[in-house]
Each structure stands twice: as C-alpha cells, then as structure tokens.
XYZ file of N, CA, C and O in Angstrom:
812
model
N -3.604 -14.595 -4.195
C -4.521 -13.617 -3.617
C -5.132 -12.772 -4.728
O -4.408 -12.293 -5.608
N -6.424 -12.644 -4.701
C -7.109 -11.761 -5.656
C -7.468 -10.468 -4.926
O -8.182 -10.490 -3.919
N -6.960 -9.359 -5.422
C -7.163 -8.055 -4.794
C -8.137 -7.226 -5.617
O -7.916 -6.971 -6.809
N -9.225 -6.795 -4.973
C -10.211 -5.912 -5.594
C -9.883 -4.483 -5.177
O -10.085 -4.089 -4.024
N -9.348 -3.725 -6.105
C -9.014 -2.319 -5.850
C -10.237 -1.481 -6.189
O -10.656 -1.420 -7.347
N -10.794 -0.841 -5.195
C -12.051 -0.109 -5.360
C -11.806 1.383 -5.138
O -11.296 1.782 -4.086
N -12.145 2.190 -6.133
C -12.110 3.632 -5.900
C -13.372 4.014 -5.136
O -14.464 3.500 -5.404
N -13.224 4.903 -4.177
C -14.362 5.365 -3.384
C -15.497 5.882 -4.266
O -15.282 6.331 -5.395
N -16.701 5.823 -3.739
C -17.865 6.373 -4.432
C -17.747 7.898 -4.513
O -16.865 8.504 -3.883
N -18.632 8.511 -5.286
C -18.557 9.966 -5.477
C -18.614 10.695 -4.139
O -19.479 10.439 -3.301
N -17.701 11.626 -3.964
C -17.667 12.451 -2.761
C -18.206 13.847 -3.057
O -18.398 14.222 -4.216
N -18.419 14.606 -2.005
C -18.809 16.007 -2.168
C -17.721 16.754 -2.940
O -18.002 17.593 -3.802
N -16.458 16.425 -2.667
C -15.349 17.049 -3.391
C -15.384 16.749 -4.875
O -15.125 17.621 -5.699
N -15.689 15.498 -5.235
C -15.847 15.153 -6.654
C -16.954 15.975 -7.289
O -16.790 16.532 -8.379
N -18.100 16.040 -6.621
C -19.256 16.751 -7.167
C -18.968 18.239 -7.347
O -19.490 18.870 -8.268
N -18.112 18.781 -6.480
C -17.765 20.199 -6.546
C -16.529 20.462 -7.408
O -16.041 21.590 -7.451
N -16.036 19.433 -8.070
C -14.867 19.543 -8.958
C -13.651 20.092 -8.215
O -13.007 21.056 -8.645
N -13.324 19.445 -7.116
C -12.150 19.802 -6.326
C -11.008 18.821 -6.579
O -11.252 17.647 -6.851
N -9.792 19.308 -6.466
C -8.617 18.447 -6.445
C -8.448 18.020 -4.995
O -7.846 18.727 -4.193
N -8.996 16.877 -4.654
C -9.125 16.529 -3.236
C -7.799 16.198 -2.572
O -7.507 16.683 -1.490
N -6.986 15.351 -3.212
C -5.760 14.932 -2.554
C -6.085 14.335 -1.194
O -6.962 13.486 -1.058
N -5.408 14.812 -0.172
C -5.676 14.345 1.180
C -6.686 15.231 1.917
O -6.903 15.057 3.124
N -7.314 16.166 1.188
C -8.444 16.886 1.755
C -9.553 15.896 2.070
O -9.781 14.947 1.317
N -10.254 16.103 3.169
C -11.203 15.098 3.651
C -12.632 15.521 3.357
O -13.130 16.489 3.935
N -13.288 14.764 2.473
C -14.655 15.068 2.063
C -15.524 13.820 2.217
O -15.088 12.714 1.884
N -16.763 13.984 2.662
C -17.662 12.832 2.783
C -18.261 12.452 1.438
O -18.102 13.169 0.446
N -18.977 11.349 1.411
C -19.695 10.949 0.210
C -20.848 11.902 -0.071
O -21.464 12.440 0.845
N -21.132 12.097 -1.344
C -22.333 12.827 -1.738
C -23.521 11.873 -1.644
O -23.364 10.659 -1.417
N -24.729 12.388 -1.844
C -25.908 11.514 -1.858
C -25.787 10.488 -2.983
O -26.116 9.311 -2.803
N -25.322 10.925 -4.134
C -25.125 9.996 -5.261
C -24.086 8.943 -4.900
O -24.228 7.759 -5.244
N -23.039 9.369 -4.194
C -22.010 8.423 -3.786
C -22.525 7.354 -2.850
O -22.131 6.188 -2.938
N -23.422 7.717 -1.933
C -23.997 6.726 -1.026
C -24.791 5.672 -1.790
O -24.743 4.480 -1.460
N -25.501 6.098 -2.835
C -26.241 5.148 -3.683
C -25.256 4.237 -4.417
O -25.462 3.011 -4.504
N -24.185 4.815 -4.961
C -23.174 4.009 -5.651
C -22.578 2.959 -4.714
O -22.413 1.792 -5.096
N -22.246 3.367 -3.497
C -21.633 2.441 -2.546
C -22.581 1.299 -2.192
O -22.156 0.154 -2.018
N -23.870 1.593 -2.085
C -24.856 0.547 -1.794
C -24.928 -0.462 -2.934
O -25.044 -1.682 -2.704
N -24.836 0.009 -4.169
C -24.851 -0.898 -5.317
C -23.581 -1.746 -5.348
O -23.625 -2.946 -5.647
N -22.460 -1.132 -5.030
C -21.210 -1.880 -4.929
C -21.314 -2.953 -3.852
O -20.872 -4.096 -4.056
N -21.892 -2.602 -2.716
C -22.016 -3.555 -1.611
C -22.824 -4.774 -2.021
O -22.472 -5.918 -1.676
N -23.903 -4.558 -2.765
C -24.711 -5.687 -3.226
C -23.903 -6.595 -4.151
O -24.005 -7.819 -4.085
N -23.098 -5.980 -5.008
C -22.268 -6.783 -5.918
C -21.255 -7.618 -5.146
O -21.129 -8.831 -5.383
N -20.539 -7.001 -4.234
C -19.494 -7.729 -3.530
C -20.073 -8.839 -2.657
O -19.484 -9.913 -2.533
N -21.213 -8.581 -2.071
C -21.838 -9.597 -1.220
C -22.260 -10.818 -2.025
O -22.093 -11.968 -1.576
N -22.774 -10.605 -3.233
C -23.337 -11.713 -4.000
C -22.342 -12.363 -4.952
O -22.460 -13.551 -5.266
N -21.324 -11.604 -5.416
C -20.413 -12.138 -6.429
C -19.002 -12.376 -5.887
O -18.561 -13.516 -5.777
N -18.281 -11.318 -5.561
C -16.874 -11.479 -5.189
C -16.671 -12.073 -3.786
O -15.749 -12.826 -3.553
N -17.493 -11.683 -2.852
C -17.438 -12.189 -1.477
C -16.034 -12.149 -0.871
O -15.431 -13.183 -0.595
N -15.482 -10.961 -0.666
C -14.142 -10.870 -0.071
C -14.138 -11.383 1.371
O -15.156 -11.351 2.064
N -12.959 -11.848 1.799
C -12.830 -12.348 3.169
C -12.239 -11.295 4.099
O -12.224 -11.467 5.317
N -11.728 -10.204 3.533
C -11.180 -9.113 4.329
C -11.391 -7.808 3.581
O -11.438 -7.785 2.346
N -11.506 -6.713 4.344
C -11.828 -5.411 3.776
C -10.908 -4.351 4.371
O -10.907 -4.140 5.587
N -10.127 -3.716 3.512
C -9.198 -2.667 3.920
C -9.626 -1.341 3.297
O -10.299 -1.316 2.267
N -9.197 -0.242 3.934
C -9.586 1.075 3.424
C -8.559 2.133 3.792
O -7.936 2.080 4.869
N -8.401 3.097 2.902
C -7.743 4.360 3.256
C -8.537 5.003 4.381
O -9.761 4.847 4.464
N -7.872 5.756 5.277
C -8.594 6.361 6.397
C -9.386 7.617 6.059
O -10.145 8.104 6.913
N -9.250 8.157 4.845
C -9.986 9.378 4.513
C -11.489 9.094 4.491
O -11.923 7.988 4.170
N -12.293 10.101 4.810
C -13.721 9.893 5.026
C -14.424 9.264 3.833
O -15.245 8.357 3.981
N -14.120 9.718 2.620
C -14.834 9.215 1.442
C -14.565 7.733 1.190
O -15.455 7.007 0.738
N -13.354 7.284 1.498
C -13.053 5.862 1.350
C -13.623 5.058 2.511
O -14.186 3.983 2.324
N -13.470 5.593 3.701
C -13.959 4.874 4.888
C -15.470 4.686 4.835
O -15.983 3.605 5.143
N -16.206 5.722 4.413
C -17.661 5.593 4.310
C -18.052 4.561 3.258
O -18.974 3.767 3.467
N -17.361 4.557 2.125
C -17.628 3.552 1.099
C -17.388 2.153 1.667
O -18.214 1.245 1.498
N -16.266 1.977 2.349
C -15.924 0.664 2.912
C -16.918 0.240 3.987
O -17.269 -0.943 4.089
N -17.379 1.183 4.796
C -18.325 0.833 5.860
C -19.652 0.336 5.287
O -20.281 -0.573 5.845
N -20.085 0.920 4.172
C -21.316 0.462 3.522
C -21.120 -0.959 2.982
O -21.982 -1.825 3.128
N -19.965 -1.202 2.384
C -19.644 -2.547 1.897
C -19.555 -3.532 3.056
O -20.112 -4.637 3.011
N -18.858 -3.131 4.105
C -18.668 -4.013 5.251
C -19.965 -4.386 5.930
O -20.149 -5.530 6.364
N -20.885 -3.436 6.035
C -22.171 -3.713 6.665
C -22.949 -4.761 5.897
O -23.623 -5.618 6.480
N -22.858 -4.732 4.572
C -23.573 -5.705 3.740
C -22.894 -7.070 3.757
O -23.566 -8.105 3.731
N -21.554 -7.065 3.789
C -20.803 -8.317 3.676
C -20.443 -8.932 5.020
O -19.856 -10.020 5.061
N -20.760 -8.242 6.109
C -20.414 -8.755 7.429
C -18.931 -8.700 7.720
O -18.382 -9.573 8.403
N -18.253 -7.658 7.212
C -16.820 -7.517 7.397
C -16.499 -6.220 8.143
O -17.127 -5.189 7.895
N -15.523 -6.268 9.021
C -15.041 -5.052 9.660
C -14.039 -4.366 8.731
O -13.359 -5.023 7.937
N -13.950 -3.050 8.828
C -13.053 -2.271 7.978
C -11.714 -2.113 8.686
O -11.643 -1.616 9.808
N -10.656 -2.543 8.025
C -9.300 -2.386 8.551
C -8.631 -1.217 7.823
O -8.500 -1.253 6.596
N -8.251 -0.189 8.565
C -7.681 1.010 7.948
C -6.217 0.793 7.581
O -5.441 0.215 8.346
N -5.856 1.276 6.396
C -4.500 1.156 5.875
C -4.047 2.554 5.436
O -4.264 2.970 4.301
N -3.434 3.313 6.348
C -3.112 4.720 6.058
C -2.219 4.924 4.841
O -2.297 5.968 4.183
N -1.394 3.944 4.513
C -0.443 4.107 3.413
C -1.103 4.188 2.044
O -0.454 4.596 1.077
N -2.372 3.812 1.942
C -3.041 3.872 0.635
C -3.947 5.094 0.511
O -4.820 5.135 -0.357
N -3.723 6.111 1.358
C -4.460 7.362 1.173
C -3.969 8.047 -0.099
O -2.907 7.721 -0.633
N -4.743 9.004 -0.578
C -4.449 9.677 -1.852
C -3.167 10.505 -1.787
O -2.650 10.798 -0.700
N -2.666 10.885 -2.957
C -1.494 11.744 -3.083
C -1.751 13.076 -2.386
O -2.852 13.620 -2.449
N -0.712 13.596 -1.736
C -0.812 14.905 -1.091
C -0.388 15.981 -2.095
O 0.789 16.085 -2.434
N -1.364 16.750 -2.574
C -1.092 17.799 -3.554
C -0.659 19.116 -2.915
O -0.596 20.152 -3.585
N -0.365 19.105 -1.630
C 0.179 20.283 -0.978
C -0.805 21.436 -0.889
O -1.959 21.255 -0.493
N -0.371 22.622 -1.300
C -1.146 23.843 -1.101
C -2.473 23.855 -1.845
O -3.406 24.556 -1.449
N -2.586 23.097 -2.919
C -3.819 23.139 -3.717
C -4.821 22.057 -3.319
O -5.920 22.004 -3.878
N -4.456 21.202 -2.378
C -5.379 20.151 -1.947
C -6.684 20.759 -1.453
O -6.679 21.663 -0.600
N -7.791 20.270 -1.976
C -9.108 20.737 -1.551
C -9.651 21.915 -2.329
O -10.829 22.250 -2.196
N -8.825 22.558 -3.165
C -9.308 23.682 -3.968
C -10.092 23.175 -5.175
O -9.840 22.080 -5.674
N -11.032 23.980 -5.638
C -11.702 23.649 -6.898
C -10.736 23.942 -8.032
O -9.780 24.718 -7.900
N -11.007 23.318 -9.192
C -10.143 23.583 -10.342
C -10.250 25.037 -10.775
O -9.269 25.621 -11.266
N -11.405 25.667 -10.573
C -11.549 27.091 -10.894
C -10.661 27.936 -9.987
O -10.037 28.910 -10.441
N -10.596 27.588 -8.706
C -9.726 28.317 -7.776
C -8.261 28.124 -8.131
O -7.462 29.068 -8.067
N -7.897 26.905 -8.518
C -6.507 26.646 -8.901
C -6.142 27.452 -10.145
O -5.055 28.035 -10.231
N -7.059 27.517 -11.114
C -6.803 28.274 -12.337
C -6.587 29.748 -12.040
O -5.755 30.412 -12.672
N -7.332 30.258 -11.068
C -7.206 31.675 -10.708
C -5.921 31.954 -9.935
O -5.247 32.957 -10.182
N -5.578 31.068 -9.014
C -4.441 31.316 -8.124
C -3.119 30.789 -8.665
O -2.054 31.304 -8.324
N -3.175 29.753 -9.509
C -1.950 29.115 -10.010
C -2.064 28.880 -11.519
O -2.101 27.736 -11.978
N -2.114 29.937 -12.322
C -2.302 29.757 -13.777
C -1.183 28.954 -14.429
O -1.437 28.201 -15.378
N 0.056 29.084 -13.933
C 1.154 28.318 -14.517
C 0.972 26.821 -14.264
O 1.345 25.990 -15.103
N 0.422 26.487 -13.118
C 0.170 25.080 -12.803
C -0.874 24.494 -13.742
O -0.722 23.377 -14.248
N -1.924 25.247 -13.995
C -2.958 24.773 -14.919
C -2.379 24.574 -16.315
O -2.696 23.585 -17.005
N -1.504 25.477 -16.752
C -0.865 25.319 -18.062
C -0.041 24.036 -18.099
O -0.039 23.315 -19.110
N 0.648 23.720 -16.989
C 1.445 22.494 -16.925
C 0.548 21.260 -16.930
O 0.870 20.250 -17.561
N -0.591 21.334 -16.231
C -1.538 20.218 -16.210
C -2.050 19.930 -17.617
O -2.215 18.772 -18.017
N -2.294 20.984 -18.385
C -2.859 20.840 -19.725
C -1.816 20.493 -20.773
O -2.167 20.186 -21.920
N -0.546 20.536 -20.407
C 0.507 20.220 -21.367
C 0.517 18.735 -21.672
O -0.081 17.921 -20.955
N 1.191 18.349 -22.729
C 1.234 16.945 -23.154
C 2.508 16.238 -22.693
O 2.810 15.135 -23.155
N 3.259 16.852 -21.811
C 4.503 16.235 -21.354
C 4.202 15.043 -20.449
O 3.203 15.040 -19.716
N 5.049 14.002 -20.471
C 4.808 12.827 -19.628
C 5.076 13.082 -18.145
O 4.569 12.342 -17.291
N 5.846 14.117 -17.822
C 6.140 14.414 -16.420
C 4.930 15.051 -15.751
O 4.220 15.864 -16.342
N 4.718 14.689 -14.503
C 3.637 15.316 -13.749
C 4.015 16.748 -13.393
O 5.190 17.043 -13.135
N 3.043 17.676 -13.385
C 3.336 19.052 -12.982
C 3.802 19.120 -11.538
O 3.530 18.212 -10.742
N 4.478 20.192 -11.195
C 4.907 20.404 -9.809
C 3.817 21.158 -9.059
O 3.421 22.262 -9.454
N 3.329 20.557 -7.990
C 2.332 21.194 -7.123
C 3.042 21.733 -5.887
O 3.789 20.989 -5.239
N 2.846 23.002 -5.550
C 3.574 23.570 -4.410
C 3.265 22.824 -3.113
O 2.118 22.658 -2.741
N 4.319 22.337 -2.466
C 4.163 21.635 -1.194
C 3.740 20.189 -1.323
O 3.365 19.551 -0.326
N 3.815 19.625 -2.521
C 3.346 18.252 -2.747
C 4.230 17.220 -2.061
O 5.362 17.484 -1.666
N 3.698 16.000 -2.016
C 4.369 14.881 -1.356
C 5.618 14.410 -2.090
O 6.642 14.114 -1.466
N 5.547 14.275 -3.392
C 6.644 13.697 -4.169
C 6.214 12.370 -4.776
O 5.737 11.487 -4.064
N 6.349 12.242 -6.099
C 5.795 11.080 -6.798
C 6.454 9.766 -6.405
O 5.783 8.748 -6.246
N 7.767 9.760 -6.260
C 8.435 8.507 -5.920
C 8.094 8.075 -4.496
O 7.892 6.879 -4.244
N 8.010 9.031 -3.576
C 7.618 8.699 -2.207
C 6.211 8.105 -2.183
O 5.938 7.133 -1.467
N 5.318 8.682 -2.976
C 3.948 8.194 -3.071
C 3.912 6.778 -3.632
O 3.278 5.877 -3.070
N 4.600 6.566 -4.752
C 4.623 5.241 -5.363
C 5.146 4.194 -4.378
O 4.570 3.101 -4.248
N 6.205 4.540 -3.662
C 6.817 3.579 -2.748
C 5.882 3.227 -1.598
O 5.710 2.045 -1.269
N 5.241 4.234 -0.990
C 4.398 3.932 0.174
C 3.171 3.117 -0.223
O 2.764 2.213 0.505
N 2.587 3.424 -1.398
C 1.411 2.681 -1.842
C 1.783 1.245 -2.194
O 1.147 0.285 -1.730
N 2.818 1.068 -3.011
C 3.173 -0.279 -3.465
C 3.673 -1.144 -2.321
O 3.369 -2.349 -2.268
N 4.417 -0.571 -1.396
C 4.853 -1.343 -0.231
C 3.646 -1.853 0.552
O 3.632 -3.005 1.014
N 2.628 -1.014 0.711
C 1.439 -1.416 1.468
C 0.637 -2.477 0.726
O 0.192 -3.470 1.315
N 0.450 -2.292 -0.585
C -0.348 -3.241 -1.368
C 0.347 -4.599 -1.422
O -0.271 -5.642 -1.165
N 1.636 -4.612 -1.752
C 2.349 -5.888 -1.819
C 2.493 -6.511 -0.430
O 2.593 -7.729 -0.305
N 2.469 -5.669 0.607
C 2.534 -6.199 1.965
C 1.324 -7.034 2.327
O 1.404 -7.919 3.191
N 0.188 -6.769 1.684
C -1.013 -7.560 1.957
C -0.816 -9.025 1.582
O -1.442 -9.911 2.159
N 0.046 -9.293 0.614
C 0.247 -10.673 0.176
C 0.900 -11.523 1.258
O 0.753 -12.749 1.244
N 1.610 -10.891 2.183
C 2.262 -11.650 3.255
C 1.347 -11.865 4.456
O 1.662 -12.670 5.332
N 0.221 -11.167 4.488
C -0.698 -11.302 5.620
C -1.979 -12.029 5.250
O -2.758 -12.385 6.129
N -2.203 -12.261 3.955
C -3.427 -12.917 3.490
C -3.063 -14.224 2.779
O -1.970 -14.363 2.230
N -3.988 -15.160 2.788
C -3.765 -16.441 2.137
C -3.735 -16.317 0.628
O -4.345 -15.404 0.053
N -3.050 -17.263 -0.034
C -2.889 -17.162 -1.488
C -4.199 -17.350 -2.240
O -4.322 -16.939 -3.399
N -5.193 -17.961 -1.601
C -6.493 -18.148 -2.255
C -7.539 -17.145 -1.779
O -8.703 -17.233 -2.175
N -7.120 -16.189 -0.958
C -8.060 -15.212 -0.404
C -8.454 -14.171 -1.443
O -7.683 -13.850 -2.356
N -9.650 -13.634 -1.263
C -10.133 -12.509 -2.071
C -10.265 -11.319 -1.126
O -11.014 -11.365 -0.159
N -9.518 -10.251 -1.416
C -9.415 -9.097 -0.525
C -9.956 -7.861 -1.234
O -9.696 -7.658 -2.415
N -10.686 -7.020 -0.517
C -11.166 -5.745 -1.063
C -10.407 -4.596 -0.400
O -10.241 -4.576 0.820
N -9.953 -3.669 -1.200
C -9.241 -2.482 -0.716
C -9.902 -1.249 -1.310
O -9.861 -1.033 -2.524
N -10.517 -0.429 -0.464
C -11.156 0.806 -0.908
C -10.136 1.938 -0.791
O -9.661 2.242 0.302
N -9.815 2.539 -1.915
C -8.775 3.557 -1.929
C -9.156 4.660 -2.921
O -10.339 4.972 -3.083
N -8.175 5.251 -3.585
C -8.369 6.423 -4.430
C -7.812 6.149 -5.823
O -7.098 5.170 -6.045
N -8.085 7.053 -6.752
C -7.617 6.858 -8.133
C -6.099 6.778 -8.201
O -5.542 5.915 -8.894
N -5.414 7.670 -7.498
C -3.948 7.692 -7.557
C -3.310 6.379 -7.148
O -2.478 5.824 -7.887
N -3.636 5.834 -5.975
C -3.057 4.549 -5.580
C -3.403 3.404 -6.526
O -2.581 2.506 -6.739
N -4.610 3.417 -7.090
C -4.966 2.364 -8.047
C -4.095 2.469 -9.295
O -3.600 1.466 -9.808
N -3.885 3.690 -9.780
C -3.047 3.887 -10.969
C -1.629 3.396 -10.717
O -1.071 2.632 -11.537
N -0.997 3.798 -9.606
C 0.400 3.402 -9.396
C 0.520 1.897 -9.178
O 1.505 1.280 -9.592
N -0.475 1.286 -8.550
C -0.456 -0.165 -8.373
C -0.510 -0.869 -9.723
O 0.272 -1.798 -9.991
N -1.418 -0.445 -10.583
C -1.548 -1.076 -11.900
C -0.303 -0.860 -12.748
O 0.151 -1.782 -13.452
N 0.270 0.335 -12.711
C 1.497 0.583 -13.461
C 2.625 -0.319 -12.972
O 3.414 -0.843 -13.774
N 2.701 -0.517 -11.655
C 3.723 -1.390 -11.094
C 3.527 -2.834 -11.569
O 4.487 -3.514 -11.951
N 2.286 -3.283 -11.555
C 1.983 -4.643 -12.011
C 2.372 -4.822 -13.477
O 2.931 -5.852 -13.879
N 2.099 -3.810 -14.292
C 2.366 -3.886 -15.731
C 3.815 -3.571 -16.094
O 4.200 -3.700 -17.258
N 4.598 -3.116 -15.112
C 5.982 -2.758 -15.385
C 6.131 -1.497 -16.201
O 7.110 -1.328 -16.931
N 5.166 -0.592 -16.078
C 5.182 0.661 -16.823
C 5.693 1.805 -15.955
O 5.527 1.782 -14.730
N 6.307 2.834 -16.549
C 6.787 3.973 -15.764
C 5.629 4.787 -15.203
O 4.530 4.819 -15.777
N 5.888 5.435 -14.094
C 4.891 6.280 -13.438
C 4.938 7.655 -14.086
O 5.658 8.548 -13.659
N 4.176 7.811 -15.166
C 4.137 9.078 -15.887
C 2.771 9.258 -16.530
O 1.945 8.355 -16.532
N 2.545 10.459 -17.051
C 1.280 10.758 -17.724
C 1.354 10.347 -19.197
O 2.440 10.353 -19.777
N 0.194 10.087 -19.822
C -1.112 9.887 -19.194
C -1.265 8.430 -18.757
O -0.654 7.532 -19.335
N -2.064 8.190 -17.734
C -2.349 6.813 -17.337
C -3.085 6.115 -18.474
O -3.930 6.725 -19.132
N -2.776 4.839 -18.731
C -3.379 4.150 -19.878
C -4.779 3.614 -19.618
O -5.282 2.813 -20.402
N -5.409 4.037 -18.535
C -6.760 3.561 -18.218
C -7.446 4.572 -17.319
O -6.796 5.407 -16.685
N -8.766 4.514 -17.281
C -9.557 5.378 -16.401
C -9.828 4.662 -15.083
O -9.808 3.433 -15.019
N -10.067 5.448 -14.033
C -10.460 4.890 -12.738
C -11.624 5.736 -12.231
O -11.430 6.803 -11.648
N -12.841 5.274 -12.471
C -14.026 6.047 -12.122
C -14.464 5.786 -10.682
O -14.070 4.797 -10.071
N -15.282 6.695 -10.168
C -15.813 6.514 -8.818
C -16.522 5.174 -8.685
O -17.320 4.787 -9.543
N -16.225 4.466 -7.622
C -16.867 3.195 -7.259
C -16.574 2.074 -8.252
O -17.295 1.076 -8.294
N -15.511 2.217 -9.044
C -15.116 1.163 -9.967
C -14.301 0.097 -9.244
O -13.726 0.337 -8.173
N -14.253 -1.093 -9.850
C -13.485 -2.216 -9.315
C -12.401 -2.592 -10.319
O -12.685 -2.828 -11.494
N -11.162 -2.625 -9.855
C -10.017 -3.073 -10.642
C -9.439 -4.296 -9.942
O -9.214 -4.260 -8.734
N -9.190 -5.361 -10.684
C -8.808 -6.634 -10.075
C -7.381 -7.015 -10.441
O -7.009 -7.003 -11.611
N -6.603 -7.354 -9.403
C -5.220 -7.799 -9.576
C -5.074 -9.173 -8.923
O -5.546 -9.391 -7.801
N -4.422 -10.089 -9.619
C -4.170 -11.438 -9.105
C -2.689 -11.564 -8.745
O -1.816 -11.298 -9.581
N -2.413 -11.941 -7.490
C -1.044 -12.177 -7.033
C -0.838 -13.677 -6.893
O -1.623 -14.359 -6.227
N 0.232 -14.198 -7.495
C 0.514 -15.631 -7.394
C 1.970 -15.894 -7.737
O 2.527 -15.254 -8.645
N 2.575 -16.822 -7.006
C 3.938 -17.290 -7.292
C 4.937 -16.143 -7.458
O 5.771 -16.151 -8.358
N 4.828 -15.158 -6.599
C 5.777 -14.055 -6.625
C 5.519 -13.009 -7.682
O 6.242 -12.018 -7.773
N 4.488 -13.193 -8.511
C 4.169 -12.230 -9.560
C 2.765 -11.696 -9.408
O 2.041 -12.048 -8.476
N 2.383 -10.804 -10.315
C 1.050 -10.212 -10.268
C 0.558 -9.993 -11.683
O 1.347 -9.743 -12.608
N -0.762 -10.091 -11.870
C -1.372 -9.889 -13.183
C -2.592 -8.998 -13.026
O -3.361 -9.140 -12.070
N -2.750 -8.087 -13.965
C -3.917 -7.208 -13.984
C -5.040 -7.925 -14.722
O -4.936 -8.214 -15.913
N -6.129 -8.232 -14.004
C -7.220 -9.027 -14.562
C -8.270 -8.137 -15.240
O -8.752 -8.447 -16.333
N -8.635 -7.040 -14.601
C -9.630 -6.129 -15.177
C -9.445 -4.751 -14.578
O -8.881 -4.602 -13.488
N -9.920 -3.737 -15.293
C -9.813 -2.362 -14.805
C -11.152 -1.644 -14.931
O -11.941 -1.914 -15.841
N -11.400 -0.754 -13.983
C -12.498 0.207 -14.084
C -13.851 -0.447 -14.362
O -14.627 0.034 -15.180
N -14.142 -1.529 -13.678
C -15.421 -2.231 -13.850
C -16.505 -1.491 -13.061
O -16.461 -1.430 -11.834
N -17.481 -0.955 -13.774
C -18.585 -0.218 -13.136
C -19.945 -0.829 -13.480
O -20.963 -0.143 -13.416
N -19.973 -2.111 -13.855
C -21.231 -2.712 -14.285
C -22.291 -2.674 -13.195
O -23.496 -2.602 -13.484
N -21.877 -2.672 -11.929
C -22.839 -2.645 -10.817
C -23.527 -1.300 -10.673
O -24.517 -1.188 -9.952
N -23.025 -0.278 -11.334
C -23.608 1.058 -11.235
C -24.656 1.313 -12.322
O -25.348 2.328 -12.280
N -24.757 0.395 -13.286
C -25.675 0.617 -14.416
C -27.122 0.351 -13.997
O -27.366 -0.525 -13.182
C-alpha cells in the first residue's frame, strides 16, 4: 500500500499564526487555491483509490476539494486529528507569549523533550492513537492500493518517525508544510519513507 500523507492547505489559523491543535479553523483563501492545485496533481498523477481525512474543518475542506476532482468520497478518520494542546489551543503565539511566558521559554529551548502544555493530551497517547489508525489502514486496503490521507503536521511527523524507528522528540528531522505530500510505502510487514514535504504542485 502506498500512503500519501497530506498536510491540510493553509487555514485561517495558520495565516493568523495560531497554535491550532484541535481548534477548528477553515481554509484561508490562499489555502483553497493550494487545495485546488493539490487536487489537480492527485487526479492526474497519483490517482488514489480511497481518501481519508481528519474530521477538523481545515483537513475536511482540503479533502473535499481533492475528492471532488478525483471522484472520491471523503472517509473521516478521527484518530488522525491534530495533537490537543489543551488550554493554549487556538491562541496566537503572541497571546501565548503574554499569558504563558515560561512555556514560550521552553518552546525556544534546545532540549529534545517537548514542552508541557497545560491540559495537553499527552505525547505517548497521541503517538499511539495516530500510529494505530495509520497502520490499521493496511488491513483494510489492498497491498497495491494508493491511499490519500489528509491530516496535520503532528500526525505526519509521528508516522514518519515510527517508520524510521526514531524517537518521538524534538527537533523533527524534516519540515511538513501546508498542502505538502509525504509518501510512505507499506509492504511485507514493513514500511519505507519514500519522500517528504513534496510541494512541487504549489509552485
């Protein structure tokens, strides 16, 4: 199975420099253009046979634009929604700096451990729910199928780290930009990372 991990197109939250987490924001105008370009690419090149999405608005809207072009219905997969950052979810980084200065200092530190966000989900719980859902797709899809999954930066990072056998810590060894495509190949009980952060369709 070839899995296309797609980060949602730019959202209003991205444009406003918010730590979105599970805060629900729609696509920005720029994001809608990005999603349309992604849809053209997937329709003409990758041609997935199934389309899954996180239920949050920014991912669902991206997936719906892709699905309309490719003739695919969007199947929601709640387990691949973004990390829950607790009390700071949806705040701008300026608001977080004002209200939680110690948290910002921890974010800016060079330690490999992730900072503690008040009321957060928990990193191991997040890793487990995302990876269980992603690997679960291999049991429901054919080994030669090409599947698209529209999700968020966090789930893409933990999936890639799991594939590479790397610990879940900072900093991630790759970028995950809005509307990028990261490709993972599953075969014979194993997985390989084929490409990361492909944004050629946005140029």
